[in-house]
XYZ file of C-alpha atoms in Angstrom:
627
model
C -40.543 -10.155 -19.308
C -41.326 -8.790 -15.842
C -44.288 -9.148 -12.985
C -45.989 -5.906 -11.908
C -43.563 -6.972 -8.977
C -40.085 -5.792 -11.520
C -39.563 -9.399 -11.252
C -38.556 -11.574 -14.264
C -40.813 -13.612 -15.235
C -39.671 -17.436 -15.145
C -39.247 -19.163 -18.838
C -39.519 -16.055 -20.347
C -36.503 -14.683 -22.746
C -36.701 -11.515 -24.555
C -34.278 -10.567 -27.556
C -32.973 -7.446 -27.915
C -31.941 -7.262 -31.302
C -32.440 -9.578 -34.516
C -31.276 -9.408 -38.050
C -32.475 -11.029 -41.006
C -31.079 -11.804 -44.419
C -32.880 -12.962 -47.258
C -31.522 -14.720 -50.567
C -28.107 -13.975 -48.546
C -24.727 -15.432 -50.390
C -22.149 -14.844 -48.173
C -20.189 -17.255 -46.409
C -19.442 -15.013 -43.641
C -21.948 -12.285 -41.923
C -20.230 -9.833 -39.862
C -22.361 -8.239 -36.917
C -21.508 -4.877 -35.187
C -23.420 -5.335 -31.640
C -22.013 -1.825 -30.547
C -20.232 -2.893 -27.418
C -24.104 -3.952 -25.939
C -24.417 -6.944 -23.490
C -24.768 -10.139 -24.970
C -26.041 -13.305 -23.167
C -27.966 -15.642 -26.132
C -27.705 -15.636 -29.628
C -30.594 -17.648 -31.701
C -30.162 -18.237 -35.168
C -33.564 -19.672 -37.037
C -33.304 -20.870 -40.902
C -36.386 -20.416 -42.164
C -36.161 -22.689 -44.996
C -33.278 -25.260 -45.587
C -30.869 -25.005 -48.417
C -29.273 -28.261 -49.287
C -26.041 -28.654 -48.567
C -25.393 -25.644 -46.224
C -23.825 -25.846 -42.737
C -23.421 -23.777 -39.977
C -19.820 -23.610 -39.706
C -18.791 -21.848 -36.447
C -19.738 -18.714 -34.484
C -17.471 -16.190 -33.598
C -18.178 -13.784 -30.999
C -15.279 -10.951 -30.171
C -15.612 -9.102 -26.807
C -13.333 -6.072 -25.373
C -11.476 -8.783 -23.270
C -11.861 -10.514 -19.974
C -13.954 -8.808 -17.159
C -11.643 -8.093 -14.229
C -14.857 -7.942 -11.711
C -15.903 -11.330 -12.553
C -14.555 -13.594 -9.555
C -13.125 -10.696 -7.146
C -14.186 -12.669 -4.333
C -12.165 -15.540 -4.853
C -8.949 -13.677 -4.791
C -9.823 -11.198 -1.969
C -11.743 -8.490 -3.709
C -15.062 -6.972 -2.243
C -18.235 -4.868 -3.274
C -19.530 -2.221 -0.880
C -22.716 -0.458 -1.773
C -23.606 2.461 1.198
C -27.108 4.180 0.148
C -28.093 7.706 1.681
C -24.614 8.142 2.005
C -23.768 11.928 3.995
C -27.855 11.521 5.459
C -28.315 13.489 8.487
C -30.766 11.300 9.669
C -28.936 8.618 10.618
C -30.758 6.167 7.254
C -27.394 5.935 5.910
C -27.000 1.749 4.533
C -24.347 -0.631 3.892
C -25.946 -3.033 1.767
C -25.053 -6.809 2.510
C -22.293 -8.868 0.649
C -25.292 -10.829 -1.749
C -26.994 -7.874 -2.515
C -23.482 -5.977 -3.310
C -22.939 -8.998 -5.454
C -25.281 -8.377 -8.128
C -23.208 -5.825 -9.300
C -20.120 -8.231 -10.743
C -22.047 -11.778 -10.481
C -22.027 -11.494 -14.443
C -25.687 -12.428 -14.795
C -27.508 -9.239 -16.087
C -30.698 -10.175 -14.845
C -29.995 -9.853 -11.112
C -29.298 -5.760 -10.172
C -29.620 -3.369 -7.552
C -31.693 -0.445 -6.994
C -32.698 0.829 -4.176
C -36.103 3.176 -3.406
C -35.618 6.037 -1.993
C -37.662 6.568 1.573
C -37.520 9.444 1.042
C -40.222 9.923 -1.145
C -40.951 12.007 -4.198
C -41.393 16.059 -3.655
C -39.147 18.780 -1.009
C -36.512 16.734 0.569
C -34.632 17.844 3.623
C -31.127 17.146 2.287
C -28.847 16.208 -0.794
C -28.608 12.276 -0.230
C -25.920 10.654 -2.119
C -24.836 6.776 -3.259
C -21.665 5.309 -3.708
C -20.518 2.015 -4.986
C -16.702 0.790 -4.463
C -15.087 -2.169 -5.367
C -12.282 -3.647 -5.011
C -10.402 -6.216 -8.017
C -8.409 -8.004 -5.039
C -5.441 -7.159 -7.049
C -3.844 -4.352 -9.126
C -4.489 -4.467 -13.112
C -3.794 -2.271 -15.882
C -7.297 -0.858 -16.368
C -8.605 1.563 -19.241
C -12.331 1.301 -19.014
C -14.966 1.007 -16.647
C -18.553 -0.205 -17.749
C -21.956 0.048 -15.666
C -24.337 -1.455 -17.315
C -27.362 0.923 -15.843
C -30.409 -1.592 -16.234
C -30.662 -5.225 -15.508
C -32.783 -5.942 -18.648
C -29.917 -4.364 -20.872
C -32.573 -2.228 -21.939
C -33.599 1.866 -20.852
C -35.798 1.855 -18.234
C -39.572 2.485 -18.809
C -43.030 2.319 -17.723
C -43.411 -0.772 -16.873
C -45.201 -2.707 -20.193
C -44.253 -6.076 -19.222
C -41.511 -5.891 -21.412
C -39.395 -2.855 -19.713
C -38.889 -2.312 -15.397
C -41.446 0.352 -13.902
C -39.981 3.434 -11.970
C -36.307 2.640 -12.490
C -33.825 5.127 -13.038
C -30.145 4.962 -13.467
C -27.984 8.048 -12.572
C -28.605 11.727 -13.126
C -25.058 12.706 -12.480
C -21.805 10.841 -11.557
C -18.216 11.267 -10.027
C -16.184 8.246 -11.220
C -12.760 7.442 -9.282
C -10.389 5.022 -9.121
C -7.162 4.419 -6.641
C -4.310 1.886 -7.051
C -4.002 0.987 -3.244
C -1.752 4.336 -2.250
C -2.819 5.249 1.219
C -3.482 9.148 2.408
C -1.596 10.772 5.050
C -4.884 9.747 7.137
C -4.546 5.976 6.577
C -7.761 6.103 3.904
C -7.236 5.071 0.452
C -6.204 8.153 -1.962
C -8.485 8.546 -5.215
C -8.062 10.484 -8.232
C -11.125 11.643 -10.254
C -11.381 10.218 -13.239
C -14.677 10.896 -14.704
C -17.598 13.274 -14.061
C -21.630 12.858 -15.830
C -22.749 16.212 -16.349
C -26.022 16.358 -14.544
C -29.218 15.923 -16.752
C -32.699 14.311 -16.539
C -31.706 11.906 -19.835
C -29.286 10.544 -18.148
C -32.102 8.605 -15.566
C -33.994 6.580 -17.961
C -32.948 7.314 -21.837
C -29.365 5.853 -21.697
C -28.786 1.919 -21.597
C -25.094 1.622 -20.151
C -22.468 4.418 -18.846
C -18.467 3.951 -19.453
C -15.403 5.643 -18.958
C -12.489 5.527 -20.927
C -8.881 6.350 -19.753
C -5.382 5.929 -20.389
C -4.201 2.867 -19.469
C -3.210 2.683 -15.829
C -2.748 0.686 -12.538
C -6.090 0.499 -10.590
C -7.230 -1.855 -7.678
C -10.148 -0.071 -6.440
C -12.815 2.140 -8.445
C -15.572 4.528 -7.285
C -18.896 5.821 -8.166
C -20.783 8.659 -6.002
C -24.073 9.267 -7.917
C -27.604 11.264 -5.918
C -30.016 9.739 -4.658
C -31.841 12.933 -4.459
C -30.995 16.054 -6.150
C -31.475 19.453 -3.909
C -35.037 19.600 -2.969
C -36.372 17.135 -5.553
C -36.607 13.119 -4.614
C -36.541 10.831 -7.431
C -39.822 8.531 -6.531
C -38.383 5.136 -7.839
C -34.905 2.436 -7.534
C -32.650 4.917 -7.722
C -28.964 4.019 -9.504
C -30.058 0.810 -10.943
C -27.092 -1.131 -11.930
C -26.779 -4.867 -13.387
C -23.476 -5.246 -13.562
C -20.007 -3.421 -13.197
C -17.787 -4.549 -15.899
C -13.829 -3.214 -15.501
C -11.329 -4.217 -18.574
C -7.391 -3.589 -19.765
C -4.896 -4.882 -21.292
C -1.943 -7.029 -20.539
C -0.906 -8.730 -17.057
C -1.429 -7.790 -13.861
C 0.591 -4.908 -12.595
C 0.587 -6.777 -9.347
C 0.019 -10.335 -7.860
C 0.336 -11.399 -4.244
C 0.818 -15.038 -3.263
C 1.070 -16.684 0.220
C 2.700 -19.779 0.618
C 0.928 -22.482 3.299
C 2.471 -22.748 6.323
C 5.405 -24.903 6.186
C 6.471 -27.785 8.604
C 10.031 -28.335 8.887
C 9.299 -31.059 11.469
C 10.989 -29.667 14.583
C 12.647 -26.540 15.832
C 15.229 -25.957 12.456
C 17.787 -23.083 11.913
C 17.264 -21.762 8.192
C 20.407 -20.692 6.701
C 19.017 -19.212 3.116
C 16.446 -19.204 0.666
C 17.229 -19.629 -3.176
C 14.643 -19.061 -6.274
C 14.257 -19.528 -9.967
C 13.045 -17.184 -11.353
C 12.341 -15.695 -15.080
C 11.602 -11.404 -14.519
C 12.065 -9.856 -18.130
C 12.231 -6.339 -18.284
C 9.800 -4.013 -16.731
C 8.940 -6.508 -13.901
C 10.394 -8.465 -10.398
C 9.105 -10.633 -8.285
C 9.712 -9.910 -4.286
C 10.111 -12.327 -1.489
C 9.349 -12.019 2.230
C 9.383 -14.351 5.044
C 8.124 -15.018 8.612
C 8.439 -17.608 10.927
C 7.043 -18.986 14.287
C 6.782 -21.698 16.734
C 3.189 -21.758 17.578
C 0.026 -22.285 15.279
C -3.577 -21.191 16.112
C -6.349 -23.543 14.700
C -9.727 -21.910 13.036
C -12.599 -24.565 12.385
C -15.044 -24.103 9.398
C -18.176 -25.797 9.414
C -20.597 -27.351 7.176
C -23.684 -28.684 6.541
C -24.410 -32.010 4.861
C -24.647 -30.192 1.578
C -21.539 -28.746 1.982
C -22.744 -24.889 2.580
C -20.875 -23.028 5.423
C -22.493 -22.508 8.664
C -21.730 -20.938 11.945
C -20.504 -23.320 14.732
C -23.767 -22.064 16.533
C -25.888 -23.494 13.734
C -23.861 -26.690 13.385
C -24.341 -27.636 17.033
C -28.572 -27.360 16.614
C -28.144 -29.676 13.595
C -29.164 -33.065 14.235
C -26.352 -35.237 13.324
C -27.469 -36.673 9.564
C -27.579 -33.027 8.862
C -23.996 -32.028 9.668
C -21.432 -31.821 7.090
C -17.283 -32.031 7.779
C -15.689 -29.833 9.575
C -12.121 -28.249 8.448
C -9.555 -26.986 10.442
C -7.385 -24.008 9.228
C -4.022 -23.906 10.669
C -3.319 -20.225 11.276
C 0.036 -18.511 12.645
C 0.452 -17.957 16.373
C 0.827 -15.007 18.855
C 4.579 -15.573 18.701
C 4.866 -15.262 14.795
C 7.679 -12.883 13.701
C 6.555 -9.636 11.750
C 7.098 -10.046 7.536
C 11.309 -10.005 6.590
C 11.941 -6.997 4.163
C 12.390 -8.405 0.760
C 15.407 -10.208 -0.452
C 17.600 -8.814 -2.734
C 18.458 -11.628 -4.436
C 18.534 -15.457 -4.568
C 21.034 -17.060 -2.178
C 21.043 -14.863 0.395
C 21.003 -15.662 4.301
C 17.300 -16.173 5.887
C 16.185 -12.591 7.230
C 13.456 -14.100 9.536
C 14.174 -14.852 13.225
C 15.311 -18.421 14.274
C 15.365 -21.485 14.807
C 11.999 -21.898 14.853
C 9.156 -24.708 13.480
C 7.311 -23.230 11.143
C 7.961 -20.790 7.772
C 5.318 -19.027 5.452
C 6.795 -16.827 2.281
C 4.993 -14.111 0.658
C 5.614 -13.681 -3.094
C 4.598 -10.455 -4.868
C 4.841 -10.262 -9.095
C 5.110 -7.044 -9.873
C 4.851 -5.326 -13.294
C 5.808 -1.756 -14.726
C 5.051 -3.163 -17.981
C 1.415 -4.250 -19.036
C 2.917 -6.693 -21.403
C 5.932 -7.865 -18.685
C 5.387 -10.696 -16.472
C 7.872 -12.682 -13.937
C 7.412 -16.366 -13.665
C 8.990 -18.604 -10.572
C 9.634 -21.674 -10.988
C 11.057 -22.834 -7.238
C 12.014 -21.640 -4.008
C 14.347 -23.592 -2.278
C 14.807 -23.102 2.010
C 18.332 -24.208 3.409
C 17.874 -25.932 6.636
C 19.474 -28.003 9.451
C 19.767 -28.166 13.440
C 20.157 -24.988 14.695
C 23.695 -24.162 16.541
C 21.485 -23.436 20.016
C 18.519 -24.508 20.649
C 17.125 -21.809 22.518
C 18.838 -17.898 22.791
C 17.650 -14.880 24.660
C 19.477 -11.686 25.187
C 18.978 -7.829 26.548
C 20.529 -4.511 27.033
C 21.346 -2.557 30.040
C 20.492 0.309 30.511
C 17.671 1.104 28.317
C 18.105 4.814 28.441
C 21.036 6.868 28.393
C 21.108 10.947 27.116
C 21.886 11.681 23.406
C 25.111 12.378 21.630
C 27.164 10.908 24.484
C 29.485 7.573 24.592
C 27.306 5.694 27.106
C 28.362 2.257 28.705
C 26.344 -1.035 28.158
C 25.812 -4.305 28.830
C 24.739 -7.079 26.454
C 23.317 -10.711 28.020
C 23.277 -13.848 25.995
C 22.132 -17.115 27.270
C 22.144 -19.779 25.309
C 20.236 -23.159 25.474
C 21.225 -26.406 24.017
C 20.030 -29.555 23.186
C 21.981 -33.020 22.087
C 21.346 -31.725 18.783
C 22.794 -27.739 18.837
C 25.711 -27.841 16.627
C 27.414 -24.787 19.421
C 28.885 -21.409 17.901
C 32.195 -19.883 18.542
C 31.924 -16.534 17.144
C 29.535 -13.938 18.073
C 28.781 -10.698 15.876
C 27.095 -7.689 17.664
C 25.660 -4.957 15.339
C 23.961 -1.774 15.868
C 22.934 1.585 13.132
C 25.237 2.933 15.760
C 27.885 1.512 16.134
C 29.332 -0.424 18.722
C 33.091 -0.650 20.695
C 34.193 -3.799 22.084
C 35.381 -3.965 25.818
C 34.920 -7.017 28.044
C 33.339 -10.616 27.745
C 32.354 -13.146 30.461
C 31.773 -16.378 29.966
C 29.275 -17.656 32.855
C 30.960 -14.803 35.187
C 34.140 -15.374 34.159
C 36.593 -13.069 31.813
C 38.323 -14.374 28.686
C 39.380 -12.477 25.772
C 38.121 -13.254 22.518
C 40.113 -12.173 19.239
C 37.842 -8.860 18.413
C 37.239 -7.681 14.660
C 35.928 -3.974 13.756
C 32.767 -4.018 11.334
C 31.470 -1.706 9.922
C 28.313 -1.296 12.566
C 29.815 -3.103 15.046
C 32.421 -5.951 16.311
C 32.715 -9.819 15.636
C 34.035 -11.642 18.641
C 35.901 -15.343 17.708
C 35.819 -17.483 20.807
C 38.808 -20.026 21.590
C 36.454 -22.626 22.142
C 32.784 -23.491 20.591
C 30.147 -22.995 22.978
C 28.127 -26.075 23.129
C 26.754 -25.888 26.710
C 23.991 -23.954 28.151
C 25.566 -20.631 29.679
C 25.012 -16.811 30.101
C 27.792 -14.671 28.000
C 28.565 -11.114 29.380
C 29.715 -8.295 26.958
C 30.351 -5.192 27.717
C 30.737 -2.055 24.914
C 30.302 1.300 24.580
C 28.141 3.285 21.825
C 27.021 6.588 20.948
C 23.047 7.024 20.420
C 21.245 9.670 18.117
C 18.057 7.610 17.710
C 15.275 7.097 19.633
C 15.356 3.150 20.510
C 18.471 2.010 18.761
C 18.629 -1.508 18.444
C 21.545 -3.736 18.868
C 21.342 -7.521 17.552
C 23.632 -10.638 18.070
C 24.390 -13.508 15.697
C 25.877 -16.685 16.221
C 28.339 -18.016 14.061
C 29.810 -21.379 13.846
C 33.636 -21.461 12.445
C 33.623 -25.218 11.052
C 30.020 -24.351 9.168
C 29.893 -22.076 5.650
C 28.920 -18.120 6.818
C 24.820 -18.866 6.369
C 25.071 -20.860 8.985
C 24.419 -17.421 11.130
C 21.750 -18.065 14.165
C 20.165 -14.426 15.012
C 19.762 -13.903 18.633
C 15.858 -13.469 19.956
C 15.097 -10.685 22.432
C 14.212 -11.756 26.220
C 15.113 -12.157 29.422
C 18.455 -13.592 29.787
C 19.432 -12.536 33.032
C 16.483 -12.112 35.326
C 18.443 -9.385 37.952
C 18.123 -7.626 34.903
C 15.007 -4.898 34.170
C 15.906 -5.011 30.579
C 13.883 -7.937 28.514
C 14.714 -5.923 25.092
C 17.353 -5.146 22.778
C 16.879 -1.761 21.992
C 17.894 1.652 23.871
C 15.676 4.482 24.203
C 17.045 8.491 24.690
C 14.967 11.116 26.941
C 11.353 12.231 25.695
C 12.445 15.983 26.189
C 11.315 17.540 22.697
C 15.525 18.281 21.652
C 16.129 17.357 18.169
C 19.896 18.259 18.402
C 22.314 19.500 20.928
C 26.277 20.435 20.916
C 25.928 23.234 18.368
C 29.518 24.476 18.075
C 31.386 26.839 15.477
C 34.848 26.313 14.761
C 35.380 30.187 15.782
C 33.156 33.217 16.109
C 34.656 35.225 13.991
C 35.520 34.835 9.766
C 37.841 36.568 7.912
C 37.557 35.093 4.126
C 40.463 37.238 2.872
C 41.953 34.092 1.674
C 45.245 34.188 3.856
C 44.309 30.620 5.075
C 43.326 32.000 8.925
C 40.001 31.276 9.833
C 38.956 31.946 5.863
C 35.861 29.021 6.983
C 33.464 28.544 9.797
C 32.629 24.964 11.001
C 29.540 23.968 12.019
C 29.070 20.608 13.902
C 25.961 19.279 15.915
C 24.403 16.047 16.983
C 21.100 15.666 15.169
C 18.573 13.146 17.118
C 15.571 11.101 16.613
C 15.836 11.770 13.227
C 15.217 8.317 11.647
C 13.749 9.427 7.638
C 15.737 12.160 6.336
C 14.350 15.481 7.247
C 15.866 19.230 6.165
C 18.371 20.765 8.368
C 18.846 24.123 7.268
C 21.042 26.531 8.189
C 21.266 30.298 7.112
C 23.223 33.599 7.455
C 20.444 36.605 8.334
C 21.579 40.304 9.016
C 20.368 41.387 12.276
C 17.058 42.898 10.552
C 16.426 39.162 9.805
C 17.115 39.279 5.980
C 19.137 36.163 4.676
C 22.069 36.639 3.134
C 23.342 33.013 2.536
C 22.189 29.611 2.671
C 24.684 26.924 3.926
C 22.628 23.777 3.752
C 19.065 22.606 3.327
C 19.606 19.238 2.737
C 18.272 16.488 4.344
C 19.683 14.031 6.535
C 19.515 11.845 9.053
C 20.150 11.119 13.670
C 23.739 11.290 13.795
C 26.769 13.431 14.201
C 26.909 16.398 11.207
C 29.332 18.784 10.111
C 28.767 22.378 7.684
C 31.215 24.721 6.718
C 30.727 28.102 5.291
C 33.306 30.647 2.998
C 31.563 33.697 4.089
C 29.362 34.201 0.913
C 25.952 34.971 -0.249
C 23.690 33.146 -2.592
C 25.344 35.117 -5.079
C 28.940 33.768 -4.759
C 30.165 37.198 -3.632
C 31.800 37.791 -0.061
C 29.340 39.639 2.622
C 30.260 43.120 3.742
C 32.156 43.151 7.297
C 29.518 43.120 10.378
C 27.715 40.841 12.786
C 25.504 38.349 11.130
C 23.050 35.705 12.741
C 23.485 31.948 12.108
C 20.104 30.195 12.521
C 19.869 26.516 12.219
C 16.277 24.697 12.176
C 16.075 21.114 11.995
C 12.759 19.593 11.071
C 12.103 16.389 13.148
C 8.464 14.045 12.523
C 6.453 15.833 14.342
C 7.999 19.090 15.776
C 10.847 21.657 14.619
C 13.348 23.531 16.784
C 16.081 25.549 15.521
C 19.047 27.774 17.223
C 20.721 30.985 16.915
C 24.375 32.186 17.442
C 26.128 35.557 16.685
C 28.909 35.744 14.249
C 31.119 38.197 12.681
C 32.662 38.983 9.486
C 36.029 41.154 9.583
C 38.259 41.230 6.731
């Protein structure tokens, strides 16, 4: 029951619904509740009947609700009221009043009046409520229970709210994490309420219904005002937000604490068990670091949170503990792409201290789910203690075999097991040349890869030193990066140390390991044709044109295309649209048109456009068919 106030009255319980049976024989009573919310069932024998026992009570619900709990795995709740307001009243409601709406208690709700007022409004004013699961489930219906009573709103007897209404019209969305070309989420309309004055007070709960699908966030937009007409009461009162599927979750993200190996360790590889039947996987990524931050979280003597502001003005019986949260450092490498599979070599930098994994399940199958049993991290001394290495120069031009140098120095401690092979790689490519050994020249035994060169030393390096190589690559990208590894000969091939950017050789301007080209707009340069004139009469001389060009900066692939036009600009063949990436490429065309036939004799135009990220340029050249 409820105060003038729309407050529940305290001791008071009100029942919905109730059934009775008289001179009833069955041993089992099945009851069809609709779907309705259900909190307390009472069941009242009005006379006893020897011998007869209540048995058991079965109650069968649509399943679990997903929005119970979302804050304990990283979920959220934002309610914004006078949403789109043009005078500046727009409201993000706070995280306990946003909680009402999943706290699974149907007695607590929100509503809020409209300022507003009843009569001409200035403005459309619109609410929208958007949660987030804190993880991605296969979803097929969305509840919103529209009164916190369970019951349609009214006029405020003492058994039903007073000027509560729920929504006139809706727009219901829902998004499974994808991200718009503007960094916001991306949301797909599911489900629209046709605008109508029932809908405010005459029906008890609102659901949609959908195929079954992947869904981490949903979204309701609902007025707060409708055109020039203010609705003078708590306007979109909602108890609870109830979200339900079928199956496991489609995707589960787990972070490992951060792990102490004890002291500065080289990890060789990481191993797992793990069970994926079909239709899921289970991905693994890794960081590492050296240096921890520390967060403290305070308490009171009850054990509630409190700001380290408030804890201070406490007087000492009231204080609680205080925990400290280890945290990862400014030095902390970014997240290691996933591993392919178990027993591969460790993709994060080292040596370092510390380690922290990150463990996604993920599932294209509702009723698919991976289990792991163990990860297991491969460690020992590392084979230096301490590496840091550069590039010089940092810029050369495009498309041209440019000269570098590459700096290693190496630290060691009693402990550094020393390496005596060295493995330079690059997207690039890289040629071998020269290598000092603290200034002076030796010659290694040098083995081709196949994006670089392995150098095997005659000798391990086990003392601190600065190691010279000089090579010679050919850049299409835009800062190209070239990375070292360390390998020890009398050690299994995981034993590989990658080398960490820095300055190695301070006469040096360098610091980094990557190479940047010219910021002059060219996308590619050294367009050349094999000969300017074609003559595909099939005697073997000159019966092809070849194209060839450097294509830069291109890192994703992007369409180069290249065309034949007459000289009124009509195309008459198309020689390649595909797309590709920075790097050397090569076209040939026979001399004919999209239909397979060979072109009449004249002067054509061959245009070439490559698309880069951001800009396009493209190039044209006069050619000539003769037969």
């Amino acid at each position: 029951f409820f105060s003038n106030a729309n407050s529940i009255l305290p001791g008071t319980l009100r029942y919905n619904k109730r059934w009775r049976y008289s001179f009833n024989e069955a041993q089992v009573i099945e009851i069809d509740y609709e779907l309705k919310p259900l909190k307390n069932i009472r069941i009242e024998a009005d006379l006893a009947t020897k011998n007869i026992r209540l048995s058991e009570v079965v109650v069968e619900s649509i399943g679990d609700n997903l929005s119970l709990g979302i804050w304990g795995r990283g979920g959220s709740v934002e309610i914004i009221s006078e949403a789109t307001s043009k005078l500046g009243r727009t409201l993000i409601e706070s995280k306990g009043i946003s909680n009402t709406l999943v706290d699974g208690d149907i007695t607590t709700y929100w509503g809020t009046v409209h300022r507003g007022g009843s009569g001409t409004q200035p403005e459309q004013q619109i609410g929208q409520f958007e949660i987030d699961l804190g993880a991605l489930y296969w979803v097929d219906r969305v509840r919103m229970l529209g009164d916190d009573s369970g019951i349609a709103p009214g006029k405020g007897s003492g058994r039903n709210r007073s000027g509560v209404f729920n929504y006139l019209w809706y727009q219901f969305f829902v998004s499974d994490g994808s991200r718009a070309p503007d960094g916001s989420l991306s949301w797909e309309l599911l489900g629209e309420l046709p605008s109508d004055r029932r809908n405010l007070t005459k029906i008890r709960q609102f659901q949609e219904l959908f195929p079954l699908r992947k869904v981490r966030h949903v979204r309701l937009i609902f007025p707060m005002s409708e055109g020039f007409e203010a609705f003078n009461g708590r306007i979109g009162t909602t108890a609870e937000w109830q979200v339900f599927g079928e199956g496991y979750p489609a995707e589960v993200r787990a972070r490992s604490p951060i792990y102490d190996l004890g002291s500065i360790q080289h990890i060789a590889e990481i191993g797992w068990d793990i069970d994926a039947p079909p239709g899921s996987r289970v991905e693994i990524r890794s960081r590492t670091g050296n240096l921890l931050d520390n967060q403290y979280v305070f308490y009171d003597k009850n054990g509630k949170q409190v700001t380290e502001r408030k804890y201070d003005k406490l007087i000492p019986s009231f204080r609680g503990a205080i925990d400290t949260i280890r945290t990862a450092g400014a030095d902390w490498s970014n997240w290691s792409r996933a591993y392919a599979t178990s027993g591969r070599v460790f993709l994060s930098p080292g040596p370092r201290r510390y380690v922290q994994l990150d463990i996604r399940f993920l599932s294209e199958d509702p009723f698919a789910a991976a289990t792991l049993d163990e990860i297991v991290l491969e460690f020992d001394n590392p084979l230096a203690q301490e590496t840091r290495a550069e590039v010089f120069p940092v810029e050369v031009a495009p498309g041209e075999m440019s000269q570098f140098t590459y700096y290693l120095r190496s630290e060691f401690v009693s402990s550094s097991r020393g390496f005596d092979q060295i493995q330079l790689a690059s997207t690039a490519g890289a040629s071998f040349r020269a290598l000092r050994l603290a200034g002076e020249p030796i010659a290694p035994t040098v083995e081709e890869t196949e994006n670089g060169f392995k150098l095997f030393l005659s000798e391990p390096v086990r003392r601190s030193t600065l190691i010279e190589i000089d090579f010679e690559s050919t850049l299409y990208l835009n800062q190209t990066r070239f990375e070292a590894f360390l390998f020890n000969s009398a050690l299994s091939t995981t034993a590989r140390q990658q080398v960490d950017p820095g300055d190695a050789e301070e006469t040096i301007a360098s610091d980094r390991i990557f190479v940047s080209l010219p910021t002059d707009g060219r996308l590619f340069a050294d367009l050349s044709l094999s000969n300017r004139v074609i003559t595909p009469n099939g005697d073997g001389i000159s019966d092809r044109l070849r194209i060839d060009l450097d294509l830069f900066k291109v890192l994703d692939p992007r369409p180069v295309i290249i065309g034949v036009y007459t000289l009124a600009g009509h195309r008459v063949a198309l020689i390649s649209d595909a797309a590709t990436t920075a790097g050397h490429q090569t076209y040939q065309w026979d001399g004919r048109d999209r239909q397979g036939r060979t072109v009449a004799p004249g002067i054509y135009i061959l245009r070439v456009t490559a698309e880069g990220d951001a800009l396009t340029r493209s190039a044209n050249r006069l050619i000539s068919v003769a037969y």
